C-alpha atoms as an extended CHARMM CRD file, in Angstrom:
* protein
*
       190  EXT
         1         1  MET       CA            107.0400000000       79.1620000000       68.9610000000  PROA      1               0.0000000000
         2         2  ARG       CA            103.4510000000       79.0660000000       69.2760000000  PROA      2               0.0000000000
         3         3  VAL       CA            103.3780000000       75.8730000000       71.2350000000  PROA      3               0.0000000000
         4         4  ASP       CA            106.4300000000       76.9250000000       73.5000000000  PROA      4               0.0000000000
         5         5  ILE       CA            104.3730000000       80.1050000000       74.2540000000  PROA      5               0.0000000000
         6         6  LEU       CA            101.2140000000       78.4640000000       75.2340000000  PROA      6               0.0000000000
         7         7  ASN       CA            103.1180000000       76.0600000000       77.1210000000  PROA      7               0.0000000000
         8         8  MET       CA            105.5430000000       78.9210000000       78.4990000000  PROA      8               0.0000000000
         9         9  ARG       CA            108.9260000000       76.9420000000       78.0750000000  PROA      9               0.0000000000
        10        10  GLU       CA            111.0680000000       78.8260000000       79.8280000000  PROA      10              0.0000000000
        11        11  GLU       CA            114.3500000000       77.0400000000       77.5720000000  PROA      11              0.0000000000
        12        12  TYR       CA            113.0520000000       78.7680000000       74.5700000000  PROA      12              0.0000000000
        13        13  LEU       CA            111.7240000000       81.8360000000       76.2970000000  PROA      13              0.0000000000
        14        14  THR       CA            114.3620000000       83.9540000000       77.5160000000  PROA      14              0.0000000000
        15        15  ASP       CA            113.6970000000       87.5190000000       79.0720000000  PROA      15              0.0000000000
        16        16  ALA       CA            115.2110000000       89.2710000000       76.3190000000  PROA      16              0.0000000000
        17        17  LEU       CA            112.8930000000       87.4830000000       73.7630000000  PROA      17              0.0000000000
        18        18  ILE       CA            109.4840000000       88.1480000000       76.0510000000  PROA      18              0.0000000000
        19        19  GLN       CA            110.7770000000       91.8490000000       76.1830000000  PROA      19              0.0000000000
        20        20  GLN       CA            110.6910000000       91.9010000000       72.4480000000  PROA      20              0.0000000000
        21        21  LEU       CA            107.5410000000       90.1040000000       72.0800000000  PROA      21              0.0000000000
        22        22  ILE       CA            105.9720000000       92.5720000000       74.1710000000  PROA      22              0.0000000000
        23        23  LYS       CA            107.2100000000       95.6100000000       72.7130000000  PROA      23              0.0000000000
        24        24  TYR       CA            106.3970000000       94.6610000000       69.0530000000  PROA      24              0.0000000000
        25        25  MET       CA            103.3800000000       92.7740000000       70.1210000000  PROA      25              0.0000000000
        26        26  PRO       CA            100.5820000000       93.8880000000       67.1890000000  PROA      26              0.0000000000
        27        27  THR       CA             97.5840000000       96.1610000000       68.4940000000  PROA      27              0.0000000000
        28        28  PRO       CA             94.2600000000       94.8920000000       68.6440000000  PROA      28              0.0000000000
        29        29  GLN       CA             93.6490000000       96.8130000000       65.4330000000  PROA      29              0.0000000000
        30        30  GLN       CA             96.0810000000       95.0500000000       63.2400000000  PROA      30              0.0000000000
        31        31  LEU       CA             94.9650000000       92.1000000000       64.6490000000  PROA      31              0.0000000000
        32        32  THR       CA             91.3850000000       92.5120000000       62.9980000000  PROA      32              0.0000000000
        33        33  ARG       CA             92.9010000000       93.5500000000       59.7660000000  PROA      33              0.0000000000
        34        34  LEU       CA             94.9460000000       90.2760000000       59.9730000000  PROA      34              0.0000000000
        35        35  GLU       CA             92.2180000000       88.0010000000       60.8260000000  PROA      35              0.0000000000
        36        36  GLU       CA             90.5610000000       89.2120000000       57.5710000000  PROA      36              0.0000000000
        37        37  TYR       CA             93.1960000000       86.6950000000       55.8220000000  PROA      37              0.0000000000
        38        38  ARG       CA             93.4010000000       84.0290000000       58.4770000000  PROA      38              0.0000000000
        39        39  ASP       CA             91.9430000000       81.6260000000       55.6260000000  PROA      39              0.0000000000
        40        40  ASP       CA             93.8090000000       82.8920000000       53.0600000000  PROA      40              0.0000000000
        41        41  SER       CA             97.1510000000       83.1850000000       54.8810000000  PROA      41              0.0000000000
        42        42  GLU       CA             99.4320000000       82.3090000000       52.0760000000  PROA      42              0.0000000000
        43        43  LYS       CA             99.1850000000       85.8190000000       50.8450000000  PROA      43              0.0000000000
        44        44  LEU       CA            100.5600000000       87.1730000000       54.2230000000  PROA      44              0.0000000000
        45        45  HSD       CA            103.8500000000       87.8410000000       54.9750000000  PROA      45              0.0000000000
        46        46  GLU       CA            106.0350000000       85.9130000000       57.1400000000  PROA      46              0.0000000000
        47        47  ALA       CA            105.7870000000       88.2490000000       59.9290000000  PROA      47              0.0000000000
        48        48  GLU       CA            102.2650000000       88.8440000000       59.5810000000  PROA      48              0.0000000000
        49        49  ARG       CA            101.4910000000       85.0470000000       59.8010000000  PROA      49              0.0000000000
        50        50  PHE       CA            103.7880000000       85.1350000000       63.1260000000  PROA      50              0.0000000000
        51        51  ALA       CA            101.2800000000       88.3710000000       64.4370000000  PROA      51              0.0000000000
        52        52  LEU       CA             98.3260000000       86.5680000000       63.5270000000  PROA      52              0.0000000000
        53        53  THR       CA             99.7200000000       83.3140000000       65.2310000000  PROA      53              0.0000000000
        54        54  LEU       CA            100.3490000000       85.6410000000       68.2600000000  PROA      54              0.0000000000
        55        55  GLY       CA             97.1060000000       87.0000000000       68.2790000000  PROA      55              0.0000000000
        56        56  SER       CA             95.4720000000       83.6230000000       68.6540000000  PROA      56              0.0000000000
        57        57  ILE       CA             96.7510000000       83.0100000000       72.2580000000  PROA      57              0.0000000000
        58        58  LYS       CA             94.5860000000       84.1960000000       74.5800000000  PROA      58              0.0000000000
        59        59  ARG       CA             95.9170000000       86.7040000000       77.3370000000  PROA      59              0.0000000000
        60        60  LEU       CA             99.2890000000       86.6740000000       75.5270000000  PROA      60              0.0000000000
        61        61  GLU       CA            100.7760000000       89.7700000000       77.2690000000  PROA      61              0.0000000000
        62        62  ALA       CA             99.8090000000       88.8560000000       80.5320000000  PROA      62              0.0000000000
        63        63  ARG       CA            100.8910000000       85.4060000000       79.9730000000  PROA      63              0.0000000000
        64        64  LEU       CA            104.6010000000       86.8400000000       78.6040000000  PROA      64              0.0000000000
        65        65  LYS       CA            104.8330000000       89.4130000000       81.5350000000  PROA      65              0.0000000000
        66        66  SER       CA            104.2420000000       86.2950000000       84.5810000000  PROA      66              0.0000000000
        67        67  THR       CA            106.6360000000       84.0100000000       82.5520000000  PROA      67              0.0000000000
        68        68  CYS       CA            109.0950000000       87.3750000000       82.3890000000  PROA      68              0.0000000000
        69        69  PHE       CA            108.4480000000       87.6080000000       86.2050000000  PROA      69              0.0000000000
        70        70  LYS       CA            108.8650000000       83.9720000000       86.9660000000  PROA      70              0.0000000000
        71        71  ILE       CA            112.1330000000       83.9650000000       85.1120000000  PROA      71              0.0000000000
        72        72  LYS       CA            113.2850000000       86.8450000000       86.9360000000  PROA      72              0.0000000000
        73        73  PHE       CA            112.1750000000       86.1020000000       90.4100000000  PROA      73              0.0000000000
        74        74  SER       CA            115.2390000000       84.3060000000       91.7950000000  PROA      74              0.0000000000
        75        75  GLU       CA            117.3540000000       87.0350000000       91.0230000000  PROA      75              0.0000000000
        76        76  LEU       CA            115.0900000000       89.3960000000       92.4090000000  PROA      76              0.0000000000
        77        77  VAL       CA            115.0490000000       87.6040000000       95.7130000000  PROA      77              0.0000000000
        78        78  GLN       CA            119.0100000000       87.3140000000       95.8640000000  PROA      78              0.0000000000
        79        79  ASP       CA            118.9500000000       91.0270000000       95.1010000000  PROA      79              0.0000000000
        80        80  ILE       CA            116.6680000000       91.8210000000       97.9400000000  PROA      80              0.0000000000
        81        81  LYS       CA            117.4070000000       88.7050000000      100.4180000000  PROA      81              0.0000000000
        82        82  PRO       CA            119.9360000000       90.9240000000      102.3870000000  PROA      82              0.0000000000
        83        83  ASP       CA            117.5430000000       93.6000000000      102.8010000000  PROA      83              0.0000000000
        84        84  ILE       CA            114.9750000000       91.4910000000      104.1280000000  PROA      84              0.0000000000
        85        85  VAL       CA            117.2430000000       89.4720000000      106.5910000000  PROA      85              0.0000000000
        86        86  ALA       CA            117.9350000000       93.1390000000      108.0710000000  PROA      86              0.0000000000
        87        87  ALA       CA            114.8960000000       94.2510000000      108.3400000000  PROA      87              0.0000000000
        88        88  THR       CA            113.4420000000       90.9840000000      109.8020000000  PROA      88              0.0000000000
        89        89  ALA       CA            116.3870000000       90.6550000000      112.0950000000  PROA      89              0.0000000000
        90        90  ALA       CA            115.9890000000       94.7630000000      113.3840000000  PROA      90              0.0000000000
        91        91  CYS       CA            112.0720000000       93.9950000000      114.0530000000  PROA      91              0.0000000000
        92        92  ASP       CA            112.8690000000       91.1080000000      116.2840000000  PROA      92              0.0000000000
        93        93  GLU       CA            115.8580000000       93.0040000000      117.9810000000  PROA      93              0.0000000000
        94        94  VAL       CA            113.3070000000       95.8190000000      118.7290000000  PROA      94              0.0000000000
        95        95  LYS       CA            110.8100000000       93.5220000000      119.9720000000  PROA      95              0.0000000000
        96        96  LYS       CA            113.0510000000       91.3660000000      122.2890000000  PROA      96              0.0000000000
        97        97  SER       CA            115.1080000000       94.1620000000      123.7430000000  PROA      97              0.0000000000
        98        98  LYS       CA            113.9680000000       94.9790000000      127.2850000000  PROA      98              0.0000000000
        99        99  ARG       CA            116.4020000000       97.8500000000      127.7730000000  PROA      99              0.0000000000
       100       100  PHE       CA            114.7710000000       99.6820000000      124.6930000000  PROA      100             0.0000000000
       101       101  ALA       CA            111.2200000000       98.7140000000      125.9990000000  PROA      101             0.0000000000
       102       102  THR       CA            112.0770000000      100.2790000000      129.3680000000  PROA      102             0.0000000000
       103       103  ILE       CA            113.1220000000      103.2340000000      127.5890000000  PROA      103             0.0000000000
       104       104  LEU       CA            109.6980000000      103.4850000000      125.4070000000  PROA      104             0.0000000000
       105       105  ARG       CA            107.7270000000      102.9030000000      128.6870000000  PROA      105             0.0000000000
       106       106  LEU       CA            109.2110000000      106.1330000000      130.0900000000  PROA      106             0.0000000000
       107       107  VAL       CA            108.7200000000      107.8240000000      127.0650000000  PROA      107             0.0000000000
       108       108  LEU       CA            104.9420000000      107.0320000000      127.5160000000  PROA      108             0.0000000000
       109       109  LEU       CA            104.8210000000      107.8650000000      131.3550000000  PROA      109             0.0000000000
       110       110  PHE       CA            106.3910000000      111.0510000000      130.3740000000  PROA      110             0.0000000000
       111       111  GLY       CA            103.5150000000      111.6990000000      127.5730000000  PROA      111             0.0000000000
       112       112  ASN       CA            100.8430000000      110.6080000000      130.2400000000  PROA      112             0.0000000000
       113       113  TYR       CA            102.2110000000      112.7250000000      132.7530000000  PROA      113             0.0000000000
       114       114  MET       CA            102.4870000000      115.9440000000      130.8690000000  PROA      114             0.0000000000
       115       115  ASN       CA             99.1360000000      115.3560000000      129.3320000000  PROA      115             0.0000000000
       116       116  SER       CA             97.3730000000      114.8030000000      132.5170000000  PROA      116             0.0000000000
       117       117  GLY       CA             93.7210000000      115.9660000000      132.9710000000  PROA      117             0.0000000000
       118       118  SER       CA             93.1030000000      115.6620000000      129.1640000000  PROA      118             0.0000000000
       119       119  ARG       CA             91.7370000000      112.8920000000      127.0030000000  PROA      119             0.0000000000
       120       120  ASN       CA             95.2460000000      112.1140000000      125.7590000000  PROA      120             0.0000000000
       121       121  GLY       CA             96.5340000000      111.6790000000      129.6040000000  PROA      121             0.0000000000
       122       122  GLU       CA             95.5240000000      107.9290000000      129.6280000000  PROA      122             0.0000000000
       123       123  ALA       CA             97.3880000000      106.8370000000      126.7210000000  PROA      123             0.0000000000
       124       124  PHE       CA             98.4800000000      102.6880000000      126.3110000000  PROA      124             0.0000000000
       125       125  GLY       CA            100.7210000000      103.9860000000      123.4580000000  PROA      125             0.0000000000
       126       126  PHE       CA            102.2850000000      106.3570000000      121.1120000000  PROA      126             0.0000000000
       127       127  GLU       CA            103.1980000000      106.5730000000      117.5300000000  PROA      127             0.0000000000
       128       128  ILE       CA            107.0170000000      106.1700000000      116.6870000000  PROA      128             0.0000000000
       129       129  SER       CA            107.1100000000      109.1640000000      115.0520000000  PROA      129             0.0000000000
       130       130  TYR       CA            106.8520000000      111.3760000000      118.1730000000  PROA      130             0.0000000000
       131       131  LEU       CA            110.4690000000      109.9300000000      119.3550000000  PROA      131             0.0000000000
       132       132  PRO       CA            112.3040000000      112.9000000000      117.4350000000  PROA      132             0.0000000000
       133       133  LYS       CA            110.0490000000      115.3990000000      119.0030000000  PROA      133             0.0000000000
       134       134  LEU       CA            111.6950000000      114.6420000000      122.3510000000  PROA      134             0.0000000000
       135       135  SER       CA            114.3860000000      116.8200000000      121.2160000000  PROA      135             0.0000000000
       136       136  SER       CA            112.2010000000      119.7510000000      120.4430000000  PROA      136             0.0000000000
       137       137  THR       CA            109.8520000000      119.5420000000      123.5750000000  PROA      137             0.0000000000
       138       138  LYS       CA            111.7490000000      122.1920000000      125.8540000000  PROA      138             0.0000000000
       139       139  ALA       CA            110.9970000000      122.9660000000      129.4770000000  PROA      139             0.0000000000
       140       140  GLN       CA            110.5340000000      126.4640000000      130.6450000000  PROA      140             0.0000000000
       141       141  ASP       CA            114.2780000000      127.4230000000      130.8220000000  PROA      141             0.0000000000
       142       142  ASN       CA            114.1540000000      126.9180000000      126.9300000000  PROA      142             0.0000000000
       143       143  ARG       CA            117.3220000000      125.0110000000      127.1360000000  PROA      143             0.0000000000
       144       144  THR       CA            116.6540000000      121.7350000000      128.8520000000  PROA      144             0.0000000000
       145       145  THR       CA            114.3770000000      119.1530000000      126.5030000000  PROA      145             0.0000000000
       146       146  LEU       CA            112.4920000000      116.4890000000      127.1400000000  PROA      146             0.0000000000
       147       147  LEU       CA            115.1900000000      114.1550000000      125.8080000000  PROA      147             0.0000000000
       148       148  HSD       CA            117.8640000000      115.7660000000      128.6590000000  PROA      148             0.0000000000
       149       149  PHE       CA            115.1330000000      114.6590000000      131.3340000000  PROA      149             0.0000000000
       150       150  LEU       CA            115.0150000000      110.9670000000      130.1690000000  PROA      150             0.0000000000
       151       151  THR       CA            118.4890000000      110.9650000000      129.6250000000  PROA      151             0.0000000000
       152       152  GLU       CA            118.9070000000      112.1530000000      133.1870000000  PROA      152             0.0000000000
       153       153  ILE       CA            116.0820000000      109.6690000000      134.5960000000  PROA      153             0.0000000000
       154       154  VAL       CA            117.7730000000      106.8610000000      132.5350000000  PROA      154             0.0000000000
       155       155  GLU       CA            121.1580000000      107.1350000000      134.0110000000  PROA      155             0.0000000000
       156       156  GLN       CA            119.7590000000      107.5730000000      137.5990000000  PROA      156             0.0000000000
       157       157  LYS       CA            117.1570000000      105.0480000000      137.5120000000  PROA      157             0.0000000000
       158       158  HSD       CA            117.7560000000      102.9560000000      134.8880000000  PROA      158             0.0000000000
       159       159  PRO       CA            121.7030000000      102.8150000000      133.8540000000  PROA      159             0.0000000000
       160       160  ASP       CA            121.5560000000       99.2360000000      132.1290000000  PROA      160             0.0000000000
       161       161  CYS       CA            119.5220000000      100.7460000000      129.6780000000  PROA      161             0.0000000000
       162       162  LEU       CA            122.0480000000      103.0510000000      128.5370000000  PROA      162             0.0000000000
       163       163  ASN       CA            123.5060000000      100.4570000000      126.4080000000  PROA      163             0.0000000000
       164       164  PHE       CA            120.4890000000       99.9200000000      124.6090000000  PROA      164             0.0000000000
       165       165  HSD       CA            121.5760000000      100.1610000000      121.3510000000  PROA      165             0.0000000000
       166       166  GLN       CA            123.8560000000       97.1290000000      122.0980000000  PROA      166             0.0000000000
       167       167  ASP       CA            120.8620000000       94.9210000000      121.4040000000  PROA      167             0.0000000000
       168       168  LEU       CA            119.6450000000       96.6020000000      118.2000000000  PROA      168             0.0000000000
       169       169  HSD       CA            122.6490000000       94.9620000000      115.7750000000  PROA      169             0.0000000000
       170       170  HSD       CA            120.5430000000       95.0640000000      112.7740000000  PROA      170             0.0000000000
       171       171  VAL       CA            118.7730000000       98.3580000000      113.0000000000  PROA      171             0.0000000000
       172       172  ASP       CA            121.2120000000      100.4820000000      111.1170000000  PROA      172             0.0000000000
       173       173  LEU       CA            121.2120000000       97.7860000000      108.2790000000  PROA      173             0.0000000000
       174       174  ALA       CA            117.3620000000       98.1430000000      108.5950000000  PROA      174             0.0000000000
       175       175  ALA       CA            117.3870000000      101.8300000000      108.4070000000  PROA      175             0.0000000000
       176       176  ARG       CA            118.8570000000      101.9030000000      105.2080000000  PROA      176             0.0000000000
       177       177  VAL       CA            116.3130000000      100.0310000000      103.4800000000  PROA      177             0.0000000000
       178       178  SER       CA            113.8040000000      101.7580000000      101.4940000000  PROA      178             0.0000000000
       179       179  PHE       CA            110.0700000000      100.6430000000      101.4610000000  PROA      179             0.0000000000
       180       180  ARG       CA            109.7130000000      102.5080000000       97.9130000000  PROA      180             0.0000000000
       181       181  THR       CA            112.6700000000      100.8960000000       96.5680000000  PROA      181             0.0000000000
       182       182  PHE       CA            112.0600000000       97.6590000000       97.8400000000  PROA      182             0.0000000000
       183       183  LYS       CA            108.0090000000       97.6650000000       96.7830000000  PROA      183             0.0000000000
       184       184  GLY       CA            109.9070000000       98.4410000000       93.4030000000  PROA      184             0.0000000000
       185       185  ASP       CA            112.0320000000       95.8560000000       93.0660000000  PROA      185             0.0000000000
       186       186  LEU       CA            109.2280000000       93.5540000000       93.5450000000  PROA      186             0.0000000000
       187       187  CYS       CA            107.1080000000       94.9740000000       90.9020000000  PROA      187             0.0000000000
       188       188  ILE       CA            108.9660000000       94.3740000000       87.7790000000  PROA      188             0.0000000000
       189       189  LYS       CA            108.0780000000       97.0230000000       85.1110000000  PROA      189             0.0000000000
       190       190  ILE       CA            108.1390000000       95.4170000000       81.4750000000  PROA      190             0.0000000000
């Protein structure tokens, strides 16, 4: 078994076996006490000799965890691959959509116009988190929003941009992908 662990032979080291080895690994205090009997190991029980053998393997826990990750890696990739594909495709669609870029350009122009005279009046860009605020930025009549005004301008000047969502097929799928879940899937908890 020691040779199998040292060589990390996956045909003998199953995920369940690795989990059990990690769970029941002797503590450093236990290993120190067992080391006292190394020269006289016949006095030790078979389980204690096994623990002593395990204790002689350097960085055992790190080796076992990395082997466990290696064993589970292809399964993990298969599980998260659809999410990766959807997110990548959505990013490409957003970058390549001329119609969406036109709408974003209009939002930037509106923001620069509204902020003219201030240090924010000549911005080169804006954070995407500002887009939901378009519906809460109201005109003097307190009924019309910046989103209404944007829609009006797009309808009049850029009617082809009204269907920008047709350029973004994978965005709905990518929006369902949680970065925290995605990150958690990549970090195996042992």
